[in-house]
CSV table of C-alpha atoms and ligand atoms in Angstrom, one decimal:
chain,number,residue,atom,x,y,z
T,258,UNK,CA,107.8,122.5,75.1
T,259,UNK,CA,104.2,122.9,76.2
T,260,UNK,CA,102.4,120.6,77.6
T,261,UNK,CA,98.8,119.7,78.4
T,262,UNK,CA,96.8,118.3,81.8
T,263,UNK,CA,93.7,116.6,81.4
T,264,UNK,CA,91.4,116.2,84.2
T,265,UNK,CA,88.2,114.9,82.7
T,266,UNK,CA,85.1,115.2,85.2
T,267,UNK,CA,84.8,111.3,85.1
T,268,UNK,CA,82.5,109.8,87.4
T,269,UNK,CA,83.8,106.6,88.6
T,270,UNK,CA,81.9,103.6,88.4
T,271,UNK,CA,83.2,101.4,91.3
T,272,UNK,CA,82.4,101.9,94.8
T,273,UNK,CA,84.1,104.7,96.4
T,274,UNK,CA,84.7,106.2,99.9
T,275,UNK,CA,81.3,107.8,100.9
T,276,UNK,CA,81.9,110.0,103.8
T,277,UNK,CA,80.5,112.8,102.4
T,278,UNK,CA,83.8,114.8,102.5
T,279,UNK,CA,86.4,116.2,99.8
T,280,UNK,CA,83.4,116.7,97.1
T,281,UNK,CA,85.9,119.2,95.7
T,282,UNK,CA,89.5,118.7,95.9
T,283,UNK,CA,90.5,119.7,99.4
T,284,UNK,CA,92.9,122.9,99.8
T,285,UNK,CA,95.0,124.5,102.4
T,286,UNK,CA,98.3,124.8,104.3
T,287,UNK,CA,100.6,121.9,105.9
T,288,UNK,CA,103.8,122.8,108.0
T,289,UNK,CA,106.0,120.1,106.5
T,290,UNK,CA,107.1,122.2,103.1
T,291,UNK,CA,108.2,124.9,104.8
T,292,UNK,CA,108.9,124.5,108.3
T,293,UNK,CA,110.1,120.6,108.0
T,294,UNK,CA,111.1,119.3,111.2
T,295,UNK,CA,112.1,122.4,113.1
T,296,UNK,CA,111.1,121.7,116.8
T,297,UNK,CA,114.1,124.0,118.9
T,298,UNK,CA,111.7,126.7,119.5
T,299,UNK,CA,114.6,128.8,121.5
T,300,UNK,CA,116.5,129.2,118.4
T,301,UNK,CA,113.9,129.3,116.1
T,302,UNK,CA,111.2,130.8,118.1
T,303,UNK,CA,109.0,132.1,114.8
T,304,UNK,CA,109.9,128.8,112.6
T,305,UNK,CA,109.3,125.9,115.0
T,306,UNK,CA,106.4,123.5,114.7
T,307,UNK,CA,104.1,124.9,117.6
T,308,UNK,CA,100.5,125.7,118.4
T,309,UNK,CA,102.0,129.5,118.2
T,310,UNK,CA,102.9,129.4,114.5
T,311,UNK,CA,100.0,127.5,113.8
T,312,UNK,CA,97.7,130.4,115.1
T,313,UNK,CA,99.9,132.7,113.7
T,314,UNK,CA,99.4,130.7,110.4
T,315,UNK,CA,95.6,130.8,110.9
T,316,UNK,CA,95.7,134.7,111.0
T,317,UNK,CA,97.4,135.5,108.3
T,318,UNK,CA,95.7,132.6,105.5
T,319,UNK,CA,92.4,134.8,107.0
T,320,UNK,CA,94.3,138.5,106.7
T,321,UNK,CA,95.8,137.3,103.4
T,322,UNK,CA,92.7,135.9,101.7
T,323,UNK,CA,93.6,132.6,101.1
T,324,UNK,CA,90.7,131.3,103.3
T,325,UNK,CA,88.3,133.2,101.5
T,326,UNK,CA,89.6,131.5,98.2
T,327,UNK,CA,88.8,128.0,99.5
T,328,UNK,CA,92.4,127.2,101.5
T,329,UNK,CA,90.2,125.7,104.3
T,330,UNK,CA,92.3,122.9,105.8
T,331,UNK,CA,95.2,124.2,108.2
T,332,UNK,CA,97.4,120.9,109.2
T,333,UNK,CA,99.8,119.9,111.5
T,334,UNK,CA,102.4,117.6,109.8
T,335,UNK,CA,105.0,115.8,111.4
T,336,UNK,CA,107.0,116.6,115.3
T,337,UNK,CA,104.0,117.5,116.9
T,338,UNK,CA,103.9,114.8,119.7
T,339,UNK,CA,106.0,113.9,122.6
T,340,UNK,CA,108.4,111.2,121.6
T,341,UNK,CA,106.6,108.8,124.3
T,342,UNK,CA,103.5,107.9,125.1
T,343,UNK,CA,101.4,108.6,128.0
T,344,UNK,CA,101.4,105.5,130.1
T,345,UNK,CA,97.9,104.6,129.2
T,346,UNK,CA,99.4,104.5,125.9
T,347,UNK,CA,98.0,107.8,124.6
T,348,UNK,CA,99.5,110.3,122.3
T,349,UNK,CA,100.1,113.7,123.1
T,350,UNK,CA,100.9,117.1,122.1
T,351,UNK,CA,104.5,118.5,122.9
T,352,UNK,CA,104.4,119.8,126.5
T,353,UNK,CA,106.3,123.3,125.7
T,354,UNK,CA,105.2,123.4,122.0
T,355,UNK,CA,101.6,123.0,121.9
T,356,UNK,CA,101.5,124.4,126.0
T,357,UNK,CA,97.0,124.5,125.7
T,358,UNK,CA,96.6,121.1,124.0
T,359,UNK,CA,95.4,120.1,120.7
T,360,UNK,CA,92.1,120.5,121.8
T,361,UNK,CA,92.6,124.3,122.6
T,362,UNK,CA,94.2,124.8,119.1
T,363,UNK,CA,91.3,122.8,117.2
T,364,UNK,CA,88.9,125.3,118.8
T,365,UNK,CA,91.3,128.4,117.8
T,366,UNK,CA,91.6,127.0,114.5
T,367,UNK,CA,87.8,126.2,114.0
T,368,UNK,CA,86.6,129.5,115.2
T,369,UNK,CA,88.6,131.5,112.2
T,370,UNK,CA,86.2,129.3,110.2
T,371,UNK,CA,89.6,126.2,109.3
T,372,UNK,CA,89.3,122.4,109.6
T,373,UNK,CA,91.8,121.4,111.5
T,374,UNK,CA,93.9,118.7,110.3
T,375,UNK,CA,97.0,116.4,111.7
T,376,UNK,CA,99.3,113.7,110.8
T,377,UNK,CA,100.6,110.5,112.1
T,378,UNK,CA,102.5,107.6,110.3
T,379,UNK,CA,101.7,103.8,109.7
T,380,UNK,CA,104.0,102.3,111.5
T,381,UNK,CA,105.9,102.2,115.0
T,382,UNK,CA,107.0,105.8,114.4
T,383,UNK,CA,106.6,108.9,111.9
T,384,UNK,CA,109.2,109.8,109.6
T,385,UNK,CA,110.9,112.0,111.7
T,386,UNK,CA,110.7,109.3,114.7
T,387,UNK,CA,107.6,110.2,116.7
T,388,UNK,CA,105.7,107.3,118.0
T,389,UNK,CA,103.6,105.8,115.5
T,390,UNK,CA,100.0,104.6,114.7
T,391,UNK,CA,100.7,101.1,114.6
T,392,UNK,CA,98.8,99.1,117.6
T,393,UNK,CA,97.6,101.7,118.6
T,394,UNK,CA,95.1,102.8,115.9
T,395,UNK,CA,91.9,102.7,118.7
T,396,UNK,CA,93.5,104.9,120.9
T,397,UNK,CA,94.8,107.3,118.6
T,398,UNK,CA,91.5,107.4,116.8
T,399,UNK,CA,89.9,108.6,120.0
T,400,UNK,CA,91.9,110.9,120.6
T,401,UNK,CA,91.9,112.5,117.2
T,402,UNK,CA,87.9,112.3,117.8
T,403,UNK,CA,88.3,114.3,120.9
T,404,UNK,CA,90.4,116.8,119.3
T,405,UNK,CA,87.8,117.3,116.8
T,406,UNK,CA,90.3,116.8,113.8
T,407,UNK,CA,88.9,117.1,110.3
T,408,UNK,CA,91.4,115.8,108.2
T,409,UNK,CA,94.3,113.5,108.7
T,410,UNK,CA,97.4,112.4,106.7
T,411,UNK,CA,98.4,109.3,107.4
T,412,UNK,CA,101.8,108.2,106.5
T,413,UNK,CA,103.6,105.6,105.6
T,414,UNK,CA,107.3,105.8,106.0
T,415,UNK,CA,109.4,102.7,107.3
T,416,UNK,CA,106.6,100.1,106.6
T,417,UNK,CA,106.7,96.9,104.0
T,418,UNK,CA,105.0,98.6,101.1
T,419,UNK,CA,103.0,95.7,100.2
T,420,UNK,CA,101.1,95.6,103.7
T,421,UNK,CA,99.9,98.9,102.9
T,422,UNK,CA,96.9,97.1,100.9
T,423,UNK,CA,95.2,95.8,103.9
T,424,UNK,CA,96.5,98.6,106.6
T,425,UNK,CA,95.1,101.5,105.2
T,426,UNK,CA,91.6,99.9,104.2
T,427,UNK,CA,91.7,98.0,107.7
T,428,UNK,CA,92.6,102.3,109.4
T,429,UNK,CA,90.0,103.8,107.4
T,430,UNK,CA,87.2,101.0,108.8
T,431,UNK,CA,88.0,102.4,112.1
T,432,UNK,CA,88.5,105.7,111.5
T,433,UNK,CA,84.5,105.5,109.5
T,434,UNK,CA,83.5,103.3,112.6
T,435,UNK,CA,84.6,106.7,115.1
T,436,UNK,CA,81.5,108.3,113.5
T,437,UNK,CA,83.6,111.2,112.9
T,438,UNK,CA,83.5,112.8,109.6
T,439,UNK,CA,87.4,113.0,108.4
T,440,UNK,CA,88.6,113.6,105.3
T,441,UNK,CA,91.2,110.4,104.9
T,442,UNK,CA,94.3,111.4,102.8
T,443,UNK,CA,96.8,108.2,102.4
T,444,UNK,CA,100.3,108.1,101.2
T,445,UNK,CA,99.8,104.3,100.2
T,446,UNK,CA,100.2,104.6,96.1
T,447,UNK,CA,103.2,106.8,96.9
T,448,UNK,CA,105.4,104.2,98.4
T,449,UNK,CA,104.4,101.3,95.5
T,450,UNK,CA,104.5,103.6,92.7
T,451,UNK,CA,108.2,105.5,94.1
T,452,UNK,CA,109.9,101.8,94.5
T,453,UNK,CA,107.9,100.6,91.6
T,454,UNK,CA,106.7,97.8,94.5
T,455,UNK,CA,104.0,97.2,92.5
T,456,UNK,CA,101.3,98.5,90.5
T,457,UNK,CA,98.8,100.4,93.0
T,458,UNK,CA,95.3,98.7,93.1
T,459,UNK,CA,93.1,102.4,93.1
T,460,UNK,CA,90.3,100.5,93.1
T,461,UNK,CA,90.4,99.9,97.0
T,462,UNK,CA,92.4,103.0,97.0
T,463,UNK,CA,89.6,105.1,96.1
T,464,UNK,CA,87.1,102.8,98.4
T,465,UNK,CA,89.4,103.8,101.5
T,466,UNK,CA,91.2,107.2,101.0
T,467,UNK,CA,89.5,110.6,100.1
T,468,UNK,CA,92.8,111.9,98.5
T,469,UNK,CA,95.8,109.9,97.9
T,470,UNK,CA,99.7,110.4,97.5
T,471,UNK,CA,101.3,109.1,94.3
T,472,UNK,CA,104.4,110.7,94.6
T,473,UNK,CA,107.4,111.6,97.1
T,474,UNK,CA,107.2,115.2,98.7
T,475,UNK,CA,107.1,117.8,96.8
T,476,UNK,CA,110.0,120.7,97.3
T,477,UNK,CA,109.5,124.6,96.7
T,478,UNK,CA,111.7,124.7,93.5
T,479,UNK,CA,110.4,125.0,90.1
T,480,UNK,CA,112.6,121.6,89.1
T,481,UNK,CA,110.5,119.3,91.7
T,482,UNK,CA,107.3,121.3,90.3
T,483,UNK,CA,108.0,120.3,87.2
T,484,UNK,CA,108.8,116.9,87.6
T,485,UNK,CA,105.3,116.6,89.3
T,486,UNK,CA,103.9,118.5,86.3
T,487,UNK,CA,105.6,115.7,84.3
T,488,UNK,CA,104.7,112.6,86.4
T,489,UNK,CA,100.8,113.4,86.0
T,490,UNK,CA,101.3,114.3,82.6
T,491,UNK,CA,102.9,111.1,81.5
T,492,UNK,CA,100.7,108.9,84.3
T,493,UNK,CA,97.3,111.3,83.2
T,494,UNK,CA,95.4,108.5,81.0
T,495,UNK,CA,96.2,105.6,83.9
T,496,UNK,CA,95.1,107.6,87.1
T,497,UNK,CA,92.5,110.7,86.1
T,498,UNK,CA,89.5,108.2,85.9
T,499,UNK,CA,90.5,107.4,89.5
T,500,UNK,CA,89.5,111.0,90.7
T,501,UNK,CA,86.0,112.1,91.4
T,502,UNK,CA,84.1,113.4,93.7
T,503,UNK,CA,85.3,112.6,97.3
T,504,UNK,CA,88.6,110.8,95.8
T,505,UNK,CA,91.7,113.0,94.2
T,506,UNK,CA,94.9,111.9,93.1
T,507,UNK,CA,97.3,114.1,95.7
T,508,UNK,CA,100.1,115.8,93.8
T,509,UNK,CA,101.4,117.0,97.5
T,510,UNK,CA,100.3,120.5,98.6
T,511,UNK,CA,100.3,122.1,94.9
T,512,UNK,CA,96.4,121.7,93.7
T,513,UNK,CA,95.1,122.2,90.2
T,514,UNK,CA,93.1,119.6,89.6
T,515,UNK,CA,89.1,120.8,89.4
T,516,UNK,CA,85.8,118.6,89.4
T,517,UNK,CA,84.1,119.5,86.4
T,518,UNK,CA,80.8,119.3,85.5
T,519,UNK,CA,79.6,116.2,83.1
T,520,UNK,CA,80.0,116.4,79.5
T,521,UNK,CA,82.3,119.2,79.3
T,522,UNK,CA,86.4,119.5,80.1
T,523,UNK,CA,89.2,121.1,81.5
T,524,UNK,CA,92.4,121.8,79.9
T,525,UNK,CA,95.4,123.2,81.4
T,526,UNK,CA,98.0,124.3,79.3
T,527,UNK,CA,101.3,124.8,81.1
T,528,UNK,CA,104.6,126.2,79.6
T,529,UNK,CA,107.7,124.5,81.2
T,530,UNK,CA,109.6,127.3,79.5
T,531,UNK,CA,111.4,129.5,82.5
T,532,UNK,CA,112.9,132.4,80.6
T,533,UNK,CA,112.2,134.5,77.8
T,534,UNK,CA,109.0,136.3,76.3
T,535,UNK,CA,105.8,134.3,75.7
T,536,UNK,CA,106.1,131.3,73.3
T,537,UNK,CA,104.5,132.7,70.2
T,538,UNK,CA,101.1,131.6,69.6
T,539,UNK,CA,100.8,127.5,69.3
T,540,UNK,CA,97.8,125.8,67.5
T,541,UNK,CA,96.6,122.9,69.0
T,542,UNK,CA,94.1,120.3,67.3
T,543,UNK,CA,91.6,118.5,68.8
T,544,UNK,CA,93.8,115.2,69.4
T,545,UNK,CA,96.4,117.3,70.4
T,546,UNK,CA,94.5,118.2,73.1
T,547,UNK,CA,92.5,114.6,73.2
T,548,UNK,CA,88.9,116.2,72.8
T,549,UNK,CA,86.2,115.0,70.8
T,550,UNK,CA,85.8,117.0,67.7
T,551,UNK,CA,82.5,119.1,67.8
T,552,UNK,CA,81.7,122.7,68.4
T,553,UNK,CA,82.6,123.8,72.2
T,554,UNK,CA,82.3,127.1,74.1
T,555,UNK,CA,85.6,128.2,75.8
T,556,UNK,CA,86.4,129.8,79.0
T,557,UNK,CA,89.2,131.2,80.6
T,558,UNK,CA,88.8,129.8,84.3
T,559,UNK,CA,91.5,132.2,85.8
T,560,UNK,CA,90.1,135.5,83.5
T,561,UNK,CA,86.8,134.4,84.1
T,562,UNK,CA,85.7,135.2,80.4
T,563,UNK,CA,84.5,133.5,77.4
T,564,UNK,CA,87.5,133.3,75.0
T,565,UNK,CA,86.7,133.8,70.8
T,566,UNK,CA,88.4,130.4,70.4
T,567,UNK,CA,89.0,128.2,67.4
T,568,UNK,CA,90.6,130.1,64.1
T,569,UNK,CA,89.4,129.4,61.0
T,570,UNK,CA,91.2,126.5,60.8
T,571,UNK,CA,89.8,124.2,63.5
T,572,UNK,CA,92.8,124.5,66.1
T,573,UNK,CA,92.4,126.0,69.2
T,574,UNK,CA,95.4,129.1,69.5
T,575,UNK,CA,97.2,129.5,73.2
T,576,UNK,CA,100.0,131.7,74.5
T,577,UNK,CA,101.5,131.3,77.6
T,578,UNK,CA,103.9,132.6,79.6
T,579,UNK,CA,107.3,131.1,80.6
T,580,UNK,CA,106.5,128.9,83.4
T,581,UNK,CA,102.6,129.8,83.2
T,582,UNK,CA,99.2,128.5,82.8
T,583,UNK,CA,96.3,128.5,80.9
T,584,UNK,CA,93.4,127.0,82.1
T,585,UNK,CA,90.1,126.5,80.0
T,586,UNK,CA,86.5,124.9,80.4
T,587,UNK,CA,85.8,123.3,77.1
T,588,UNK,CA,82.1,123.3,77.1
T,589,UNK,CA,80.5,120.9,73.8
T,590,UNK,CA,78.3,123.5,73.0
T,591,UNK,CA,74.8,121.0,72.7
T,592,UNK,CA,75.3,120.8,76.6
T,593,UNK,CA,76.5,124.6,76.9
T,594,UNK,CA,72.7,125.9,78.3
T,595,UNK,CA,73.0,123.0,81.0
T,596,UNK,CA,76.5,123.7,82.2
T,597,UNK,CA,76.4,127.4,82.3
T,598,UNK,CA,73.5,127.3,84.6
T,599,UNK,CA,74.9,125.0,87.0
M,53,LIG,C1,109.6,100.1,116.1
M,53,LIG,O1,109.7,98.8,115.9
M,53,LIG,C2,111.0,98.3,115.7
M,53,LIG,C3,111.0,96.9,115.4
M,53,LIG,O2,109.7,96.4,115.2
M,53,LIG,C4,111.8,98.6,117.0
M,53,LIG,O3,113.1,98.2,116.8
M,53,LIG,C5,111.7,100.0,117.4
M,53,LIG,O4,112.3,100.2,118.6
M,53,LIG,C6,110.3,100.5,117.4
M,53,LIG,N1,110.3,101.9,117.6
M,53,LIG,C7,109.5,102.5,118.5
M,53,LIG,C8,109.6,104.0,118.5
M,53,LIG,O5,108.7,101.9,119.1
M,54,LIG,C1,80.9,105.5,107.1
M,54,LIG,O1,80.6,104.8,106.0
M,54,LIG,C2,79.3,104.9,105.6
M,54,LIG,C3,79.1,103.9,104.4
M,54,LIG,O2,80.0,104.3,103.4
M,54,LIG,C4,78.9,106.3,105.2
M,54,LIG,O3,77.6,106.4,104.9
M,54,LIG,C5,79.2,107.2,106.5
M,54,LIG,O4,78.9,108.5,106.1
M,54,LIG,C6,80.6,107.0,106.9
M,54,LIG,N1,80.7,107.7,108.2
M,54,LIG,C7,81.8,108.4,108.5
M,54,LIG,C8,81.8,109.1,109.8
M,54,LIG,O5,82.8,108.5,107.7
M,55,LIG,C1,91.7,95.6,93.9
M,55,LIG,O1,90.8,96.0,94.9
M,55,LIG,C2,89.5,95.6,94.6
M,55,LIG,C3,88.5,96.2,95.6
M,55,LIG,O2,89.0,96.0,96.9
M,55,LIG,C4,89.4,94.1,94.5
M,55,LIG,O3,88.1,93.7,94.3
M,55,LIG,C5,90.3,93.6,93.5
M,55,LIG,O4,90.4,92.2,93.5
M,55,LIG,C6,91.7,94.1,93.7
M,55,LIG,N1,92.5,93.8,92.5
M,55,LIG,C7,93.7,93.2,92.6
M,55,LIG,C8,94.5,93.0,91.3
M,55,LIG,O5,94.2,92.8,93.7
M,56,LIG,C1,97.8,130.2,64.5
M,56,LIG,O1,96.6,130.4,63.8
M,56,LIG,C2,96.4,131.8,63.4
M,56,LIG,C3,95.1,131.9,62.7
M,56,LIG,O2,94.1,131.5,63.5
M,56,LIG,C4,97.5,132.2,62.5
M,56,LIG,O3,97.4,133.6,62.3
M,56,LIG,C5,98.9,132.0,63.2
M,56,LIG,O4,99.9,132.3,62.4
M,56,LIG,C6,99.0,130.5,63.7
M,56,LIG,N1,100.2,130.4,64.4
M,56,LIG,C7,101.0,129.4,64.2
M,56,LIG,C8,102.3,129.4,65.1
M,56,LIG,O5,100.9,128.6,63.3
């Protein structure tokens, strides 16, 4: 089965977030998939959460490339703090883990050229049971302000769903008030839409948060992929005119979503096949693939090349390989001189 993604360049027409941040869809590394809550450093001295395998981390997205490519946010996830507070109420960093501070590590991180992100959790406590946000939002904003974070994730485990619709908006007035610039990513849809609580209001989502969570956490096998795959395919119609500019649906670490210029449209064509040769060639029509008809210039965004396109029969031919992508720039061709020389 193939199946298609639609992210139409749509601007929104309600009032968003407008913190200047997250113009494109933001992209880098977070601990969590990978490193979970690993926190015994002595027996896992190389896979613990710790300011050394974040700067280890740093290094290598900069050796590696990935920085280069656009990963720019490096983030902390959960297990980073003490499990009390200071008692002036403050949070702060492991003692042995993160030994120079967070403030030490921002200014390791920001001098390879990251943005330096962390997490915390709407509630009492995180997931993993580290003392919470909640009460204590003023505190922890300055102290994320003095860190010189970027980005955070803020959580949501352990919380009524439902009072998610006036937390996060009433969080993200503060964290807007701290005159920081931070890019605001909430987990809020992901707890009404998961428990089917209710049906998420993006409205105010997409006034408070610059990306948001829809789903639960994504896992490194291709099943939980897929399902993600699936969830935004089935859910594309109700939530893509949400994303814009400054405000992105958040499939959870995994980012193929791509602002696109006005007028014109990205397909992505992925094959949820995972053995064998290449499908054959398929043949798609214009409402397969839910574009206006009309005459459009194609381009391969991963080959970087104009493709030859339609066959003589109107449809538009792909092949794919098993588990692959194809991703394409369908450009109507009366706004092809504008677009190409954006
Ligand atoms: C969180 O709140 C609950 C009840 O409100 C309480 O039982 C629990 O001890 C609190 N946890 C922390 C870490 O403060
Ligand atoms: C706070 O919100 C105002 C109004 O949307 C915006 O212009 C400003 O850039 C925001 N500031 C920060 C630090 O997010
Ligand atoms: C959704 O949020 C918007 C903006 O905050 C608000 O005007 C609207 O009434 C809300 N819709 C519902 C159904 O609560
Ligand atoms: C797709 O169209 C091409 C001509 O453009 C044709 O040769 C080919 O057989 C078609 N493939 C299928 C699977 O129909």
């Amino acid at each position: 089965m193939l199946m298609f993604l639609f992210l139409l360049g749509l601007v929104p027409t309600t009032l968003t977030l407008d913190n200047g941040l997250a113009l494109t869809p933001p992209m880098g590394w977070m601990t969590w998939q990978r490193f979970r809550r690993i926190t015994d450093c002595e027996k896992y001295p190389r896979d613990c959460i710790s300011e050394e395998l974040i700067k280890r981390t740093a290094d290598k997205l900069v050796e590696d490339g990935y920085l280069e490519a656009g990963y720019e946010y490096l983030i902390i996830d959960d297990c980073w703090s003490q499990k009390h507070r200071s008692s002036d109420g403050r949070l702060m960093p492991d003692r042995k883990r993160f030994k120079s501070g967070m403030k030490a590590l921002a200014d390791y991180i920001h001098s390879k050229g990251f943005k330096f992100g962390m997490y915390q959790n709407y509630s009492n406590v995180t997931c993993a049971g580290y003392p919470g946000i909640m009460d204590y939002e003023d505190i922890d904003i300055a102290s994320f302000v003095e860190w010189e974070i970027d980005y955070l994730k803020l959580d949501a485990c352990y919380i009524d769903p439902l009072k998610l619709d006036t937390a996060y908006p009433e969080f993200g007035r503060k964290l807007n008030a701290s005159g920081r610039p931070i890019v605001f990513s909430c987990s809020w849809p992901a707890y009404q839409e998961s428990y089917n609580i209710k049906k998420p209001n993006y409205t105010s989502i997409a006034e408070t948060c610059n990306l948001w969570r829809v789903l639960g956490d994504i896992e490194d096998s291709w099943a939980v992929l897929s399902n993600v795959i699936d969830w935004y395919g089935h859910n594309q119609d109700r939530i893509a005119p949400n994303a814009g500019p400054g405000q992105w649906n958040d499939p959870d670490m995994e980012i193929w979503s791509r602002e696109l210029a006005d007028r014109s449209y990205a397909v992505a064509f992925i094959s949820k096949k995972d053995y064998g040769a290449p499908y054959p060639e398929h043949n798609f029509t214009f409402t397969q693939m839910k574009l206006p008809e009309g005459k459009y210039k194609v381009r391969d965004l991963y080959l970087k090349e104009n493709v030859p396109s339609f066959g003589p029969d109107g449809t538009f031919p792909v092949r794919i390989n098993p588990t692959g992508v194809k991703f394409f720039k369908f450009i109507p061709k009366e706004t092809e001189n504008e677009v190409y020389n954006k």
